[in-house]
XYZ file of C-alpha atoms in Angstrom:
714
model
C 26.741 188.675 156.801
C 26.677 189.836 153.235
C 27.510 187.425 150.459
C 30.689 187.964 148.439
C 30.367 190.586 145.768
C 31.434 188.124 143.075
C 28.309 186.022 143.620
C 25.786 188.643 142.654
C 25.543 192.111 141.247
C 22.884 194.785 141.000
C 22.142 197.626 138.654
C 19.662 200.446 138.744
C 17.284 201.460 135.982
C 15.380 204.680 135.416
C 12.283 203.692 137.454
C 13.790 203.252 140.925
C 14.064 199.500 140.600
C 16.883 196.996 140.897
C 17.961 194.238 138.537
C 19.798 191.588 140.536
C 21.874 188.620 139.395
C 21.650 186.184 142.291
C 23.626 182.963 142.532
C 21.376 180.044 143.552
C 24.141 178.574 145.739
C 24.806 181.594 147.936
C 23.474 181.644 151.519
C 20.397 183.726 152.398
C 21.218 187.395 152.794
C 19.922 189.221 155.889
C 17.090 191.623 155.276
C 18.218 195.254 154.920
C 17.312 197.519 157.840
C 15.220 199.684 155.522
C 12.742 196.821 154.953
C 12.481 195.320 158.430
C 9.322 197.265 159.197
C 7.655 195.683 156.179
C 8.835 192.069 156.257
C 9.998 189.880 159.183
C 13.408 188.273 159.027
C 11.994 184.744 159.082
C 9.601 185.356 156.197
C 12.450 187.037 154.287
C 14.675 183.971 154.628
C 11.863 181.558 153.715
C 10.916 183.480 150.601
C 14.537 183.852 149.560
C 15.067 180.098 149.817
C 11.886 179.534 147.812
C 13.071 181.837 145.041
C 16.517 180.291 144.717
C 15.262 176.708 144.999
C 12.672 177.202 142.270
C 15.178 178.747 139.886
C 17.950 176.249 140.555
C 15.579 173.316 140.077
C 15.739 173.918 136.333
C 19.371 175.027 136.252
C 21.650 171.997 136.306
C 24.755 173.704 134.989
C 27.062 170.720 134.578
C 24.322 168.489 133.201
C 23.392 171.120 130.610
C 26.979 171.617 129.528
C 27.653 167.882 129.206
C 24.393 167.431 127.305
C 25.282 170.208 124.872
C 28.849 168.946 124.445
C 27.634 165.439 123.631
C 25.004 166.873 121.301
C 27.477 169.037 119.382
C 29.906 166.140 118.981
C 27.124 163.842 117.798
C 25.772 166.429 115.356
C 29.160 166.796 113.682
C 30.539 163.257 113.869
C 27.510 161.058 113.194
C 26.430 162.559 109.809
C 30.042 162.566 108.552
C 30.559 158.961 109.647
C 27.247 157.826 108.152
C 27.763 159.531 104.781
C 30.031 156.848 103.227
C 27.918 154.127 104.806
C 24.745 155.532 103.285
C 26.473 156.027 99.938
C 27.663 152.422 99.844
C 24.208 151.203 100.819
C 22.645 153.068 97.892
C 25.085 151.652 95.347
C 24.213 148.620 93.285
C 26.521 146.444 91.225
C 26.465 148.598 88.083
C 26.063 152.014 89.752
C 28.656 154.702 90.223
C 29.195 156.965 93.187
C 28.199 160.068 91.223
C 24.662 158.735 90.690
C 23.840 158.600 94.399
C 26.111 161.159 96.011
C 23.385 163.803 96.339
C 20.934 161.285 97.779
C 23.525 160.338 100.380
C 24.096 163.990 101.228
C 20.371 164.554 101.636
C 20.041 161.604 103.999
C 23.077 162.762 105.974
C 21.555 166.217 106.247
C 18.343 164.626 107.526
C 20.366 162.811 110.186
C 21.979 166.131 111.109
C 18.587 167.843 111.492
C 17.223 164.922 113.510
C 20.155 165.042 115.917
C 19.709 168.787 116.374
C 16.052 168.259 117.244
C 16.945 165.385 119.553
C 19.437 167.378 121.607
C 18.197 170.969 121.475
C 14.400 170.667 121.542
C 14.254 168.806 124.910
C 16.660 171.358 126.363
C 14.489 174.238 125.140
C 11.298 172.596 126.476
C 12.931 171.954 129.841
C 14.054 175.583 130.160
C 10.607 176.773 129.049
C 8.851 174.736 131.744
C 11.236 176.108 134.344
C 10.604 179.676 133.213
C 6.831 179.197 133.341
C 7.103 178.093 136.974
C 9.506 180.925 137.728
C 7.120 183.492 136.245
C 4.906 183.038 139.311
C 7.872 184.134 141.421
C 8.599 187.241 139.350
C 12.082 186.093 138.416
C 13.894 184.822 135.354
C 15.723 181.514 135.373
C 19.394 181.281 134.399
C 20.464 180.523 130.853
C 22.398 177.480 129.691
C 25.799 179.149 130.066
C 24.942 181.108 133.220
C 24.156 180.225 136.820
C 22.686 183.575 137.865
C 19.019 184.272 138.565
C 17.753 187.528 137.120
C 15.434 189.262 139.587
C 13.915 192.684 138.895
C 12.386 194.546 141.845
C 10.423 197.771 142.096
C 11.655 199.523 145.240
C 9.196 201.007 147.742
C 8.208 204.614 147.240
C 10.523 207.092 148.893
C 13.405 204.666 149.270
C 16.566 205.309 147.289
C 18.858 202.709 145.810
C 21.867 204.422 147.333
C 20.815 203.599 150.913
C 20.269 199.910 150.163
C 22.893 197.271 150.693
C 23.214 195.178 147.532
C 21.409 191.928 148.221
C 18.591 189.706 147.036
C 15.577 191.962 147.609
C 12.208 190.320 147.306
C 9.652 191.809 144.905
C 7.630 194.126 147.140
C 6.460 196.454 144.403
C 2.656 196.278 144.756
C 1.360 199.794 145.113
C 3.987 201.203 142.767
C 3.853 201.655 139.029
C 5.640 198.686 137.422
C 8.298 199.240 134.845
C 7.050 198.511 131.323
C 10.140 196.480 130.506
C 9.861 194.386 133.661
C 7.727 191.565 132.247
C 7.830 189.594 135.489
C 6.069 192.169 137.679
C 2.834 191.141 139.306
C 0.085 193.484 138.041
C -1.234 196.031 140.514
C -4.974 196.687 140.326
C -5.674 200.294 141.345
C -8.893 200.915 143.251
C -9.246 197.372 144.564
C -9.729 196.856 148.281
C -7.044 194.621 149.620
C -4.165 193.069 147.779
C -4.516 190.360 145.140
C -3.000 187.248 146.665
C 0.034 185.678 145.098
C 0.207 181.915 144.680
C 2.245 179.985 147.222
C 4.996 177.453 146.579
C 5.900 175.146 149.409
C 3.265 176.837 151.625
C 5.371 179.999 151.671
C 3.358 183.055 150.578
C 5.171 185.544 148.436
C 3.351 188.476 150.011
C 2.065 189.031 153.542
C -1.648 189.091 152.713
C -4.103 188.823 155.599
C -6.948 187.863 153.232
C -5.183 185.118 151.399
C -8.085 182.717 151.930
C -10.760 184.970 150.446
C -9.412 185.728 146.986
C -8.318 183.484 144.178
C -5.034 184.014 142.399
C -5.556 186.203 139.347
C -4.977 184.658 135.921
C -1.725 185.255 134.091
C -1.846 188.340 131.945
C -0.223 188.978 128.606
C 2.444 191.606 128.045
C -0.164 193.966 126.574
C -2.384 193.592 129.647
C 0.596 194.188 131.931
C 1.441 197.393 130.095
C -2.170 198.586 130.334
C -2.258 197.821 134.057
C 1.011 199.680 134.548
C -0.337 202.722 132.726
C -3.561 202.667 134.750
C -1.553 202.508 137.974
C 0.528 205.528 136.975
C -2.589 207.495 136.016
C -4.318 206.609 139.290
C -1.232 207.636 141.255
C -0.940 210.937 139.393
C -4.548 212.008 140.134
C -4.889 213.895 143.468
C -7.281 212.317 145.967
C -9.872 214.817 147.334
C -9.754 215.184 151.132
C -12.553 213.437 152.986
C -14.411 215.328 155.718
C -15.076 213.057 158.684
C -18.814 212.941 159.581
C -19.878 214.205 163.014
C -22.133 211.986 165.065
C -25.541 213.480 166.065
C -26.005 214.766 169.623
C -27.584 212.446 172.158
C -31.083 213.135 173.581
C -29.964 212.292 177.103
C -29.528 215.518 179.104
C -26.195 216.408 180.623
C -24.469 213.764 178.509
C -22.389 214.836 175.608
C -22.297 212.335 172.751
C -18.788 211.526 171.765
C -17.510 211.878 168.246
C -15.953 208.822 166.655
C -13.526 209.388 163.852
C -14.503 207.711 160.601
C -12.827 204.458 159.748
C -9.965 204.640 157.313
C -9.425 202.069 154.560
C -6.580 199.599 154.949
C -3.194 201.203 154.554
C -0.816 199.900 151.859
C 2.841 200.236 152.710
C 5.064 198.931 149.956
C 2.480 196.394 148.946
C 1.871 195.021 152.504
C -1.471 195.576 154.209
C -1.227 196.678 157.809
C -3.637 195.093 160.235
C -4.594 198.449 161.866
C -5.201 201.971 160.509
C -2.700 204.718 161.148
C -4.877 206.653 163.673
C -6.361 204.460 166.488
C -9.981 205.027 167.586
C -10.407 207.043 170.796
C -13.448 206.878 173.106
C -13.943 209.699 175.639
C -15.595 209.201 179.006
C -18.049 211.638 180.686
C -19.019 211.341 184.336
C -22.451 213.012 184.881
C -22.524 212.971 188.699
C -19.417 213.330 190.857
C -21.226 211.610 193.757
C -21.686 208.367 191.892
C -18.367 206.593 191.447
C -17.451 206.235 187.799
C -17.984 202.887 186.195
C -15.155 201.801 183.870
C -16.273 201.347 180.311
C -15.485 198.163 178.446
C -13.359 198.635 175.337
C -15.295 199.381 172.237
C -14.267 196.985 169.474
C -14.671 198.213 165.951
C -13.774 195.722 163.194
C -11.639 196.627 160.239
C -13.821 197.985 157.468
C -14.668 195.908 154.502
C -16.707 196.869 151.481
C -19.870 196.973 153.692
C -18.743 196.942 157.353
C -21.346 195.687 159.890
C -22.520 198.042 162.630
C -21.008 197.246 166.049
C -23.319 196.305 168.914
C -23.424 199.197 171.405
C -22.322 198.538 174.979
C -24.600 200.455 177.356
C -23.264 200.802 180.911
C -25.122 202.771 183.651
C -24.706 205.670 182.935
C -23.952 204.935 179.268
C -22.288 207.371 176.913
C -23.646 207.248 173.421
C -21.375 205.991 170.702
C -21.924 207.232 167.198
C -22.320 204.622 164.508
C -19.455 204.515 162.033
C -20.386 205.647 158.598
C -19.940 202.962 155.928
C -16.894 203.292 153.765
C -17.753 203.389 150.103
C -15.175 201.765 147.864
C -13.591 203.969 145.277
C -14.761 203.278 141.748
C -12.325 201.251 139.707
C -10.864 203.563 137.092
C -11.470 202.622 133.511
C -8.293 201.496 131.800
C -7.705 203.748 128.834
C -5.112 202.834 126.275
C -2.162 205.148 126.231
C -2.041 206.854 122.818
C 1.738 207.125 123.036
C 2.110 203.424 123.817
C -0.275 202.480 121.017
C 1.635 204.696 118.598
C 4.964 203.131 119.609
C 3.564 199.611 119.216
C 2.145 200.457 115.802
C 5.433 202.021 114.750
C 7.424 198.953 115.819
C 5.031 196.674 113.950
C 5.275 198.758 110.791
C 9.061 198.887 111.082
C 9.212 195.097 111.410
C 6.978 194.632 108.365
C 9.076 197.083 106.356
C 12.287 195.391 107.463
C 10.969 191.949 106.508
C 9.689 193.163 103.128
C 12.990 194.786 102.195
C 14.902 191.740 103.389
C 13.117 189.590 100.830
C 13.548 192.295 98.190
C 17.325 192.372 98.773
C 17.578 188.577 98.721
C 15.598 188.402 95.478
C 17.678 191.139 93.847
C 20.897 189.478 94.993
C 19.913 186.129 93.464
C 18.702 187.778 90.234
C 21.979 189.644 89.757
C 23.898 186.452 90.511
C 22.081 184.653 87.706
C 22.566 187.542 85.281
C 26.337 187.286 85.353
C 29.626 188.618 86.648
C 29.158 192.111 85.210
C 26.016 192.756 87.228
C 27.642 191.502 90.417
C 30.534 193.930 89.865
C 28.034 196.762 89.341
C 26.322 195.764 92.593
C 29.627 196.014 94.473
C 30.300 199.425 92.912
C 26.851 200.658 93.938
C 27.305 199.424 97.511
C 30.728 201.043 97.888
C 29.377 204.358 96.557
C 26.517 204.401 99.070
C 28.831 203.426 101.927
C 31.338 206.130 100.980
C 28.588 208.747 100.872
C 27.270 207.754 104.321
C 30.706 207.679 105.962
C 31.920 210.996 104.522
C 28.628 212.646 105.473
C 29.463 211.982 109.130
C 32.351 214.444 108.959
C 29.871 217.314 109.138
C 28.973 216.128 112.651
C 32.532 216.718 113.857
C 32.362 220.448 113.155
C 30.681 222.454 115.886
C 27.895 224.880 115.044
C 29.841 227.795 116.530
C 32.816 227.103 114.268
C 30.533 226.775 111.244
C 28.814 230.083 112.019
C 32.149 231.792 112.619
C 34.055 230.634 109.536
C 31.345 229.225 107.305
C 31.602 226.014 105.294
C 34.448 225.022 103.019
C 33.023 225.315 99.467
C 35.397 222.679 98.020
C 34.757 219.920 100.568
C 32.063 218.006 98.654
C 33.830 218.420 95.303
C 37.149 217.070 96.563
C 35.395 214.176 98.324
C 33.962 212.783 95.118
C 36.995 213.709 93.001
C 39.304 211.599 95.156
C 36.721 208.810 95.197
C 36.554 208.584 91.391
C 40.298 208.760 90.684
C 41.130 206.294 93.470
C 38.465 203.873 92.357
C 40.173 203.512 88.968
C 43.773 203.956 90.220
C 44.345 207.124 88.177
C 47.570 208.265 89.789
C 48.116 211.339 87.593
C 44.619 212.655 88.256
C 45.085 211.914 91.951
C 48.274 214.009 91.923
C 46.375 216.858 90.267
C 43.731 216.616 92.991
C 46.390 216.713 95.687
C 47.865 219.897 94.183
C 44.390 221.391 93.938
C 43.736 220.603 97.591
C 46.919 222.387 98.673
C 46.029 225.397 96.519
C 42.546 225.585 98.090
C 43.793 225.886 101.687
C 42.452 229.025 103.360
C 42.894 230.619 106.749
C 39.994 229.871 109.020
C 39.322 226.554 107.281
C 42.677 224.816 107.812
C 41.577 222.557 110.652
C 38.399 221.585 108.843
C 40.163 221.022 105.493
C 42.964 218.843 106.849
C 40.505 216.901 108.973
C 38.380 216.247 105.896
C 41.469 215.222 103.896
C 42.391 212.581 106.483
C 38.773 211.465 106.798
C 38.425 210.976 103.034
C 41.660 209.024 102.656
C 40.873 206.671 105.534
C 37.461 206.064 103.966
C 39.094 205.395 100.600
C 41.552 202.960 102.168
C 38.867 200.966 103.968
C 36.026 201.116 101.434
C 37.507 201.427 97.945
C 40.446 199.074 98.496
C 38.198 196.434 100.075
C 35.741 196.739 97.190
C 38.598 196.246 94.717
C 39.508 192.977 96.435
C 35.871 191.839 96.308
C 35.716 192.544 92.554
C 38.852 190.419 92.068
C 37.143 187.599 93.955
C 34.208 187.788 91.522
C 36.545 187.570 88.533
C 38.195 184.444 89.974
C 34.804 182.730 90.214
C 31.420 183.680 91.631
C 31.735 181.068 94.343
C 34.525 183.095 95.983
C 32.112 186.000 96.413
C 28.725 184.310 96.844
C 29.650 181.767 99.515
C 31.674 184.142 101.798
C 28.931 186.788 101.622
C 26.351 184.116 102.490
C 28.454 182.992 105.454
C 28.441 186.505 106.926
C 24.664 186.789 106.488
C 24.145 183.326 107.994
C 26.308 184.173 111.002
C 24.367 187.384 111.601
C 21.020 185.560 111.462
C 22.077 182.683 113.714
C 23.680 185.062 116.216
C 20.308 186.786 116.553
C 18.390 183.488 116.850
C 20.730 181.928 119.433
C 21.060 185.191 121.336
C 17.325 185.805 121.648
C 16.760 182.157 122.654
C 19.597 181.453 125.101
C 21.445 184.764 125.424
C 22.269 185.807 128.978
C 25.922 186.936 129.056
C 26.862 190.218 127.300
C 29.674 189.827 124.792
C 30.953 193.373 124.284
C 30.034 196.732 125.779
C 29.748 198.428 122.388
C 26.800 196.164 121.499
C 24.829 195.266 124.655
C 22.456 193.046 122.673
C 25.299 190.774 121.532
C 25.685 187.774 123.832
C 28.289 185.070 124.318
C 25.653 182.389 123.772
C 24.647 183.913 120.443
C 28.285 184.253 119.399
C 29.092 180.597 120.154
C 25.858 179.265 118.677
C 26.384 181.268 115.491
C 29.924 179.883 115.187
C 28.816 176.243 115.114
C 25.790 176.983 112.953
C 27.923 178.859 110.417
C 30.460 176.028 110.272
C 27.731 173.530 109.422
C 25.974 175.859 106.998
C 29.239 176.712 105.229
C 30.106 173.093 104.434
C 26.623 172.300 103.140
C 26.214 175.574 101.224
C 29.629 175.431 99.570
C 29.280 171.734 98.694
C 26.068 172.455 96.815
C 27.433 175.315 94.686
C 30.785 173.723 93.858
C 29.061 171.352 91.427
C 28.220 174.195 88.975
C 30.860 175.287 86.452
C 29.157 178.685 86.284
C 30.097 179.271 89.929
C 33.657 177.917 89.999
C 35.044 178.981 86.604
C 37.097 182.189 86.383
C 35.797 184.902 84.078
C 36.662 184.391 80.427
C 33.753 186.356 78.958
C 31.922 189.110 80.858
C 28.780 188.423 78.822
C 28.072 184.981 80.303
C 25.131 184.262 82.590
C 23.668 181.307 84.434
C 21.982 180.154 81.220
C 25.235 180.169 79.239
C 27.166 176.974 78.624
C 30.256 177.616 80.742
C 32.979 174.978 80.698
C 36.444 175.063 82.201
C 39.012 172.897 83.869
C 38.089 173.125 87.554
C 40.554 174.187 90.169
C 42.038 171.143 91.948
C 40.307 172.171 95.193
C 36.939 171.311 93.590
C 37.977 167.827 92.449
C 36.557 164.973 94.534
C 39.039 162.605 96.102
C 38.934 159.514 98.283
C 40.270 159.614 101.803
C 41.851 156.356 102.855
C 40.560 155.450 106.295
C 42.707 153.861 108.937
C 42.440 150.097 109.491
C 40.526 150.332 112.817
C 37.881 152.652 111.403
C 37.629 150.689 108.139
C 37.179 147.412 110.022
C 34.547 148.961 112.282
C 32.480 150.391 109.412
C 32.864 147.243 107.315
C 31.686 145.091 110.210
C 28.797 147.434 110.908
C 27.552 147.488 107.302
C 28.535 144.023 106.236
C 30.561 145.243 103.266
C 34.069 146.496 102.683
C 34.486 150.273 103.192
C 37.964 151.719 103.053
C 37.590 155.276 101.635
C 35.492 158.405 102.196
C 34.922 160.897 99.342
C 35.830 164.531 99.970
C 37.134 167.661 98.230
C 39.891 170.027 99.447
C 37.361 172.851 99.150
C 35.645 171.465 102.269
C 38.725 172.273 104.339
C 38.833 175.801 102.905
C 35.133 176.179 103.739
C 35.888 175.462 107.389
C 38.522 178.206 107.492
C 36.239 180.718 105.762
C 33.322 179.814 108.045
C 35.520 180.232 111.099
C 36.658 183.670 109.957
C 33.072 184.710 109.124
C 31.887 183.767 112.620
C 34.886 184.722 114.787
C 36.538 187.739 113.122
C 34.062 189.282 110.674
C 31.546 190.220 113.444
C 34.167 192.578 114.850
C 33.709 194.665 111.722
C 30.155 195.156 112.926
C 31.379 195.956 116.441
C 33.745 198.519 114.929
C 30.807 200.129 113.126
C 28.781 200.111 116.369
C 31.559 201.952 118.188
C 31.770 204.406 115.308
C 28.048 205.148 115.598
C 28.259 205.538 119.361
C 31.080 208.028 118.924
C 28.719 210.232 116.894
C 25.618 209.359 118.947
C 23.648 208.061 115.959
C 21.538 204.941 115.549
C 22.167 204.207 111.854
C 24.611 205.422 109.237
C 21.804 206.455 106.931
C 18.454 205.511 105.453
C 19.454 203.888 102.175
C 17.511 200.685 102.946
C 14.072 201.157 104.591
C 13.887 199.265 107.869
C 17.608 198.412 107.838
C 19.250 201.810 108.149
C 22.110 202.631 105.823
C 24.141 200.528 103.442
C 27.066 200.704 105.882
C 24.979 198.921 108.517
C 24.668 195.941 106.156
C 28.168 195.969 104.639
C 30.302 196.518 107.753
C 31.292 192.833 108.004
C 31.387 192.151 104.254
C 34.425 194.364 103.620
C 36.531 192.509 106.173
C 35.376 189.144 104.829
C 36.138 190.131 101.225
C 39.710 191.149 102.065
C 40.298 187.866 103.909
C 39.020 185.752 100.997
C 41.199 187.692 98.531
C 44.360 187.138 100.587
C 43.445 183.524 101.390
C 42.693 182.637 97.760
C 45.766 184.384 96.386
C 48.082 182.754 98.921
C 46.806 179.169 99.068
C 44.452 178.378 96.197
C 45.164 180.424 93.054
C 46.913 178.642 90.183
C 49.373 180.437 87.930
C 49.161 178.929 84.427
C 51.946 179.356 81.838
C 51.012 178.668 78.215
C 53.225 178.124 75.147
C 51.853 181.282 73.587
C 52.727 183.430 76.582
C 56.290 182.019 76.654
C 56.818 182.617 72.928
C 55.491 186.148 73.291
C 57.950 186.820 76.092
C 60.856 185.387 74.056
C 59.953 187.292 70.910
C 59.466 190.628 72.647
C 62.091 190.403 75.386
C 65.074 188.681 73.779
C 67.299 189.607 70.876
C 68.033 187.188 68.002
C 71.378 186.118 69.486
C 69.739 185.537 72.875
C 67.008 183.493 71.210
C 69.649 181.254 69.513
C 71.446 180.754 72.828
C 68.125 179.833 74.449
C 67.384 177.310 71.691
C 70.795 175.617 72.085
C 70.393 175.427 75.859
C 66.916 173.960 75.479
C 68.184 171.244 73.097
C 70.966 170.236 75.493
C 68.475 170.103 78.373
C 66.104 167.823 76.466
C 68.997 165.567 75.404
C 70.075 165.126 79.029
C 66.507 164.160 79.894
C 66.585 161.418 77.273
C 64.120 163.118 74.992
C 64.797 162.723 71.287
C 64.066 165.830 69.292
C 62.095 164.903 66.158
C 63.553 166.148 62.903
C 61.371 167.871 60.387
């Protein structure tokens, strides 16, 4: 009886192998009919139970989830609760809170790091030990948020996936070339006589090896050694084996008796990695009766042992009359082929290593340039945004050439005004020059030609959608810089942090795909990056809010980090005291032995939580949108502006969405609109007549009199 389809699934890769996701709680699946000649039903069931039991031993789903839930709550609650306690403990009689607030934050951050190590390191070690034991079984243990066992199997030669019933196939791949990406395959040694024995767990062998007492389990090999062994197996399989001519036994010296010919012994046969106990062709012994008068004497069976590296000669059985039996010729083992490194594989490995080094180098270069421009002032940050939007616009508009087929281009040619109009609309839109934009629109209509209409209108729509997404978003980001560098620096850092932590959590615990457009994105990485970004955002924003250079709006474009910038801070950056409830105040006071009734905070912390949540939950979908865009055009990167990273669009896809959100969020909830006496007088003097000004003065005097304010006389 087959298990329900919801409990497991299988997919096929390009090397005739299956990747199965097996639930450890499902009952054993009967062996498929196609494999019954290679593995008995009882051994199949025993091995299947061994596989699932070993994997589920280190997969306690509910325990892991409760452990992580308790850990996450402790990581967030304990440092916040200890912060005021630590701050009060550092204070002396004549001290102020401002003198020790950063020390208290540092200690709280140390508590946060310690709790992370306490909860996550044991979990990682436990999963690592389970995976090391599972490596001997050629399977991969489930992740924290998954209960499926990942099992990759190389199918026997000549058997198709289509004729197999989806089930938990055991790894019977020895004799076949392993897949390079299947890191849990047992290495096949070409040219060796007999099969290397797999280790046993619970006295259940993983492979039916008749010589399991003669050979020791091979040592674990590295990924490089596995790849070399796989290449050697493919090369050995590709080489044709020369046919062997069976030797003919010499004629006997006894007259009237014909010596019989014994076929040479064949080496053990490998069928799907299982050694058969007998060769394919059985030995035949012919009888010859020399004299019809004498009754024939039955011959005893001639036993010939299976050949080994140097098979012993069998003792001849000589009846009366005795036919001669030719001695079997010794079987010489094939020489073990020398493993030669694949030049293509070596070149690919070298290329990946160089690409990683280039990517790392340019990552540090970009971080250093970003920090340098931040210290140089607002003007340089605006120029950086302008440079990024120009490169992104160039990469996106260049993709339009991929939408035009080669036949259409050869038939009608290329529109000569396409590149010119692209950059014309970019310049006039970037500076909101409506009159020049209108002139460009008229010029576009005048340039329409038969044969190019479809291409021209398609380009017109393409350019305007690019302008709407890129230029308008960049304008919002520039406004954020002018309101204070912290409204650009911190949100951009949150997006970068979320991207980094999504990669770290995904490569460590990722098992469940998040979205089809990006197969490498996992649910575990998405959730882990969310919590990591929330924590990072509060700490990162709290540090930078103490600098006037970061929080002050632009008053002079010539200022830098070394300038003396002073301003009245926005109320969201002003520290306040949160009055705790009586139960919590009594608890903390009793715990510390002193009276604690308030906790310091700033409203900016609440805004940091909202921005961190958007950067980790919504902004990544800008990257998914870019991934779908690239898949639509069958390209890997938008360009090559940044070595090792692809194009500028690949790095800025999430930043545009984040910049628009911060602009709307700041303008709706945080921005202050100041009215000065000078601005009011200027409005009165320029917008009102003399009579209207006198009426305004009389109304203002009556208003002040009603308020009880005495107007001083001059």
